[in-house]
Tab-separated table of C-alpha atoms in Angstrom:
chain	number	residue	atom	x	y	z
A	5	UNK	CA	26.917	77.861	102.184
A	6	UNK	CA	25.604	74.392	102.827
A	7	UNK	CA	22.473	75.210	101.472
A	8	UNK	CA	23.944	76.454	98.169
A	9	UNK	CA	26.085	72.950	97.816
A	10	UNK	CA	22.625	71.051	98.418
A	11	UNK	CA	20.786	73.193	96.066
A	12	UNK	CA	23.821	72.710	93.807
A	13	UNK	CA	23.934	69.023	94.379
A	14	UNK	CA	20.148	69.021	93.803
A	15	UNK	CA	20.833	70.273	90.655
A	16	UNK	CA	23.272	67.747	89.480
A	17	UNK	CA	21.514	65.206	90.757
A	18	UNK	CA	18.355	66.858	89.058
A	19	UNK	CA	20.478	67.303	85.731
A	20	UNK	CA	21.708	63.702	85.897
A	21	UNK	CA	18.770	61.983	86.380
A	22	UNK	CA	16.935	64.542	83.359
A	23	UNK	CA	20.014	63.441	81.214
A	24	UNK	CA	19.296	59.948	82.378
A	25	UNK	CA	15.578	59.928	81.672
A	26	UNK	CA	16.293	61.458	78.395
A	27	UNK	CA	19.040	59.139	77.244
A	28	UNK	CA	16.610	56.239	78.518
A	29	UNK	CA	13.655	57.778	76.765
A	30	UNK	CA	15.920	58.330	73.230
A	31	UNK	CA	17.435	54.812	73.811
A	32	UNK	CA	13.851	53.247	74.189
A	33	UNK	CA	12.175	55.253	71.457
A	34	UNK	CA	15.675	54.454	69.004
A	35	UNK	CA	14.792	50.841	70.093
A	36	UNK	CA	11.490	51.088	68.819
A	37	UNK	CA	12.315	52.765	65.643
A	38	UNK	CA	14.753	50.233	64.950
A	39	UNK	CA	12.194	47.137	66.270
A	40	UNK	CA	9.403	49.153	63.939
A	41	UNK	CA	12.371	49.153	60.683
A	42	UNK	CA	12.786	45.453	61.594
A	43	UNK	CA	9.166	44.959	61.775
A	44	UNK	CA	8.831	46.661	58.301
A	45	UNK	CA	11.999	44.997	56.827
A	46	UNK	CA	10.428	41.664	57.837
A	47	UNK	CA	6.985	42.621	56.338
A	48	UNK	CA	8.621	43.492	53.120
A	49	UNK	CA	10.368	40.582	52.765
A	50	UNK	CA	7.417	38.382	53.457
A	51	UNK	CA	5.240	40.628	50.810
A	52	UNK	CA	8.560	40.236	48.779
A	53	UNK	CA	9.161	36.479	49.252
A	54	UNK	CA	5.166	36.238	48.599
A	55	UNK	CA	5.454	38.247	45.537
A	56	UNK	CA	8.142	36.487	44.010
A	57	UNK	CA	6.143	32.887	44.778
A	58	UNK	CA	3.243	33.819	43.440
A	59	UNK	CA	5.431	35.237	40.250
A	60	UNK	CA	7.142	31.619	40.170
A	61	UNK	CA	3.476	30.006	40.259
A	62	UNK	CA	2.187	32.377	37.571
A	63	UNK	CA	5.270	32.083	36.107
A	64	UNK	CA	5.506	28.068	35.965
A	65	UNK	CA	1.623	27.922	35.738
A	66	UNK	CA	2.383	29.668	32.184
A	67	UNK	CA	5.243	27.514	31.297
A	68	UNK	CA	2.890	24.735	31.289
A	69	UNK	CA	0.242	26.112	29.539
A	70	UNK	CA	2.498	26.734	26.951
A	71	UNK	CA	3.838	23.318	27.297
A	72	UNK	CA	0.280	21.887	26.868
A	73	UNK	CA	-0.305	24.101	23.911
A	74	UNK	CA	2.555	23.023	22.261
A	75	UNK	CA	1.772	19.231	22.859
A	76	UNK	CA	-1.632	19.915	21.671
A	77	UNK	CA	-0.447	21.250	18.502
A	78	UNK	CA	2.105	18.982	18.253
A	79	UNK	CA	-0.686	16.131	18.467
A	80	UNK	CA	-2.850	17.906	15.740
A	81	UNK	CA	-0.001	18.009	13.352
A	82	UNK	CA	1.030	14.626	14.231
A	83	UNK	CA	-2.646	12.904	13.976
A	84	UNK	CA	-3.173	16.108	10.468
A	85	UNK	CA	0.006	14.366	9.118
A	86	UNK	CA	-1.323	10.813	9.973
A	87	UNK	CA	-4.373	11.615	8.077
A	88	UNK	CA	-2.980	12.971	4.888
A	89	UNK	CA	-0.770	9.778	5.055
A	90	UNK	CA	-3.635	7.126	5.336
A	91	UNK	CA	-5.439	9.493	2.589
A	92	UNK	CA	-2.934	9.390	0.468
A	93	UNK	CA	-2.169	5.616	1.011
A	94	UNK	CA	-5.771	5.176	0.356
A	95	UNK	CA	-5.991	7.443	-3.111
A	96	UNK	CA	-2.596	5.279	-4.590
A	97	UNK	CA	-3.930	1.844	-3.484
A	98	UNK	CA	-7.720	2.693	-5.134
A	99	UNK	CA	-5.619	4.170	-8.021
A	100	UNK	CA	-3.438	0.642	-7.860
A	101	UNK	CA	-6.598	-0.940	-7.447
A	102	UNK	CA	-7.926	0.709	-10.013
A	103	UNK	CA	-4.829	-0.002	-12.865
A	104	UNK	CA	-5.063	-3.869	-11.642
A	105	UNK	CA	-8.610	-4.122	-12.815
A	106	UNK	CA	-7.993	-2.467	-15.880
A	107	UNK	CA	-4.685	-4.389	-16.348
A	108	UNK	CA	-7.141	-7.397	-15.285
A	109	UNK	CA	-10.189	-6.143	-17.857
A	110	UNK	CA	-7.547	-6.283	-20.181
A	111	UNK	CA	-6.178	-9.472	-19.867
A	112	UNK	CA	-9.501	-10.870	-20.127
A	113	UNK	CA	-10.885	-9.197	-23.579
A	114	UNK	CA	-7.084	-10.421	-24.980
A	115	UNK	CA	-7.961	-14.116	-23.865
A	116	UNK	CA	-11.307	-13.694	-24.689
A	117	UNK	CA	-9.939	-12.413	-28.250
A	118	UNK	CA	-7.300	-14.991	-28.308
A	119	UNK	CA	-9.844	-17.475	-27.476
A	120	UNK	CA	-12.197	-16.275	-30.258
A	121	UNK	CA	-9.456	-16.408	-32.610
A	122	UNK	CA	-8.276	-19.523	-31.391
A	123	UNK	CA	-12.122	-20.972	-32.231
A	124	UNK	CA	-12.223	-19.180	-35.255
A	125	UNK	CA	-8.492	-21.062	-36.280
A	126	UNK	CA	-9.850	-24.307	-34.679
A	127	UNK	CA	-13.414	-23.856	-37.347
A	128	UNK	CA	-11.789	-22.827	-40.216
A	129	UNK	CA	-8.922	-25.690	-39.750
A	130	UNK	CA	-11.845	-28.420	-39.126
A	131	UNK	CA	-14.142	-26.908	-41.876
A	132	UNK	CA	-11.204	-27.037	-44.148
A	133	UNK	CA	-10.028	-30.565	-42.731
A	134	UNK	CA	-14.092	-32.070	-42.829
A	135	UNK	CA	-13.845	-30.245	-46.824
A	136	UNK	CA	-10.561	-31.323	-47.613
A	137	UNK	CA	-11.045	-34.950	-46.576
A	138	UNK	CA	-14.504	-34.570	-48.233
A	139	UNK	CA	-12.517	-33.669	-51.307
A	140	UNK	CA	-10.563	-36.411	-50.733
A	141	UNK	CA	-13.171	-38.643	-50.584
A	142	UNK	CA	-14.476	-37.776	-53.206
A	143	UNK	CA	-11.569	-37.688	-55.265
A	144	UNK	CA	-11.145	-41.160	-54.260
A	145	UNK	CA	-14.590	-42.066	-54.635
A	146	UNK	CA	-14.612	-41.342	-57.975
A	147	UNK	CA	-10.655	-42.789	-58.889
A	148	UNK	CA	-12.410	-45.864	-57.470
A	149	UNK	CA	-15.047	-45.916	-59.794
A	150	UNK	CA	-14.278	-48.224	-62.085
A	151	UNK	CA	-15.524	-46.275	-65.356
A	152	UNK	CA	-13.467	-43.614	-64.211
A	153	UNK	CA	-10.183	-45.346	-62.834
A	154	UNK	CA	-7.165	-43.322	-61.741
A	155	UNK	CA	-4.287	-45.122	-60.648
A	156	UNK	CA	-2.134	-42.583	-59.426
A	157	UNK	CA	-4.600	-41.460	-56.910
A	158	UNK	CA	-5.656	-44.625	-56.061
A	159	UNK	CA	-1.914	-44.837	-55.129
A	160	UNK	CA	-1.636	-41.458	-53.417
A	161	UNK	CA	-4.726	-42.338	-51.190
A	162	UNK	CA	-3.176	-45.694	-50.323
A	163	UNK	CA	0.379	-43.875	-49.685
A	164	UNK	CA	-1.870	-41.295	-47.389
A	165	UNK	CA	-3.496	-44.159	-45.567
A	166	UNK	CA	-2.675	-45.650	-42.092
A	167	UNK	CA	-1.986	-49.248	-43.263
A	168	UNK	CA	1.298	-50.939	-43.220
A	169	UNK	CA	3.892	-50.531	-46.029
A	170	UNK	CA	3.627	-54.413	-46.497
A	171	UNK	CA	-0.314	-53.779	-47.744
A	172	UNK	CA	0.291	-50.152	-49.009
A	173	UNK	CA	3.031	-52.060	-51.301
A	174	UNK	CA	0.714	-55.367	-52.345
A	175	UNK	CA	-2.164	-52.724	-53.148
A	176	UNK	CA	-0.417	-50.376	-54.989
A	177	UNK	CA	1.268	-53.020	-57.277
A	178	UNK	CA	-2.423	-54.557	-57.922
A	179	UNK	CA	-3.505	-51.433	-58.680
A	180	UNK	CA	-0.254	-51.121	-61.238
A	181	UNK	CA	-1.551	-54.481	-62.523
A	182	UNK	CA	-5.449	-52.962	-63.188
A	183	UNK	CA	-4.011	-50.173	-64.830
A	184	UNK	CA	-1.871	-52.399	-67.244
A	185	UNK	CA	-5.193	-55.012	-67.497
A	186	UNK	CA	-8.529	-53.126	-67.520
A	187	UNK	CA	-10.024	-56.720	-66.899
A	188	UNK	CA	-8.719	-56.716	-63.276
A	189	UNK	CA	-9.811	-52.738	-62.475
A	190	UNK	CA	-13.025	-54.124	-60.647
A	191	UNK	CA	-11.187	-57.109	-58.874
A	192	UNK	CA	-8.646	-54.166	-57.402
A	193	UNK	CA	-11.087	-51.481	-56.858
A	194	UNK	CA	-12.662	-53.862	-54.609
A	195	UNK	CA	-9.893	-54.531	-52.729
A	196	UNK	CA	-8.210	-51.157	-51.865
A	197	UNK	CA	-11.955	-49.882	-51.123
A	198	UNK	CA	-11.964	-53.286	-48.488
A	199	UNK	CA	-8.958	-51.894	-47.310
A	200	UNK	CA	-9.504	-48.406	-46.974
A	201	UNK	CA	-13.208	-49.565	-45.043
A	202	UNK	CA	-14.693	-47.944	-47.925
């Protein structure tokens, strides 16, 4: 009877410590399946956290490639639009360079033409002038002359001269005088030609 209650309590001690050992061994190997899932969770969030840095660096690496494309082709249009602008400044000051010289050219062949005309005038009024005081030398030249005496333009070239009305006025009333006396043409022909400084 004794024997049976050891065997029996060998059995439950038996069956305890099995249950034991197996609830030990489960509880260790549920530890290391949850240390391995913590393992791997932490792995895959370090591949994660490494994946999504290298995406920002890719990321922001293209963001300023972009950027630097977009300066750089917002410095060629800015130095393409500089260009055309000094280009074109350059075409409409030659073309105002251009229109002064010909305004200029212009200006030059009208003075010269004025100036030519201007000579021309000047000759023609001195070549008439030299004529018409060589008419008018003449003319008196010859009323002078006393086979020939005119007293009206003896009087006309004394009223032309420069002397004073005091002598213009005594020589014209000689000459009056010769005209009424022939005898006294010589005396006054010789006087008005004194003072004319003929």
């Amino acid at each position: 009877m004794n024997r049976n209650i050891l065997i029996a309590l060998l059995i439950v001690v038996l069956a305890g410590g099995g249950y034991y050992y197996y609830s030990a061994q489960k509880a260790a190997e549920e530890a290391a399946a949850a240390q391995k899932a913590a393992d791997e969770a932490a792995a895959a969030a370090a591949e994660a956290a490494k994946k999504a840095e290298e995406e920002a660096a890719a990321k922001a690496a293209e963001e300023a490639k972009a950027a630097e494309e977009a300066a750089a082709a917002a410095a060629a249009e800015a130095a393409k639009a500089a260009e055309e602008a000094a280009a074109k400044a350059a075409e409409e000051a030659q073309k105002a360079a251009e229109e002064a010289a010909a305004a200029a050219q212009s200006a030059v062949e009208e003075a010269a033409d004025a100036v030519e005309g201007a000579v021309q005038e000047a000759t023609e009024a001195a070549t008439g002038a030299v004529e018409a005081a060589g008419d008018a030398a003449a003319d008196i030249g010859a009323a002078l002359d006393p086979a020939n005496f005119d007293a009206e333009k003896v009087k006309r070239a004394i009223d032309a001269s420069t002397l004073d009305d005091a002598t213009k006025s005594t020589l014209k009333t000689a000459v009056d005088g010769a005209a009424a006396n022939p005898a006294l043409v010589q005396t006054v022909v010789d006087q008005v030609k004194a003072a004319l400084g003929l």
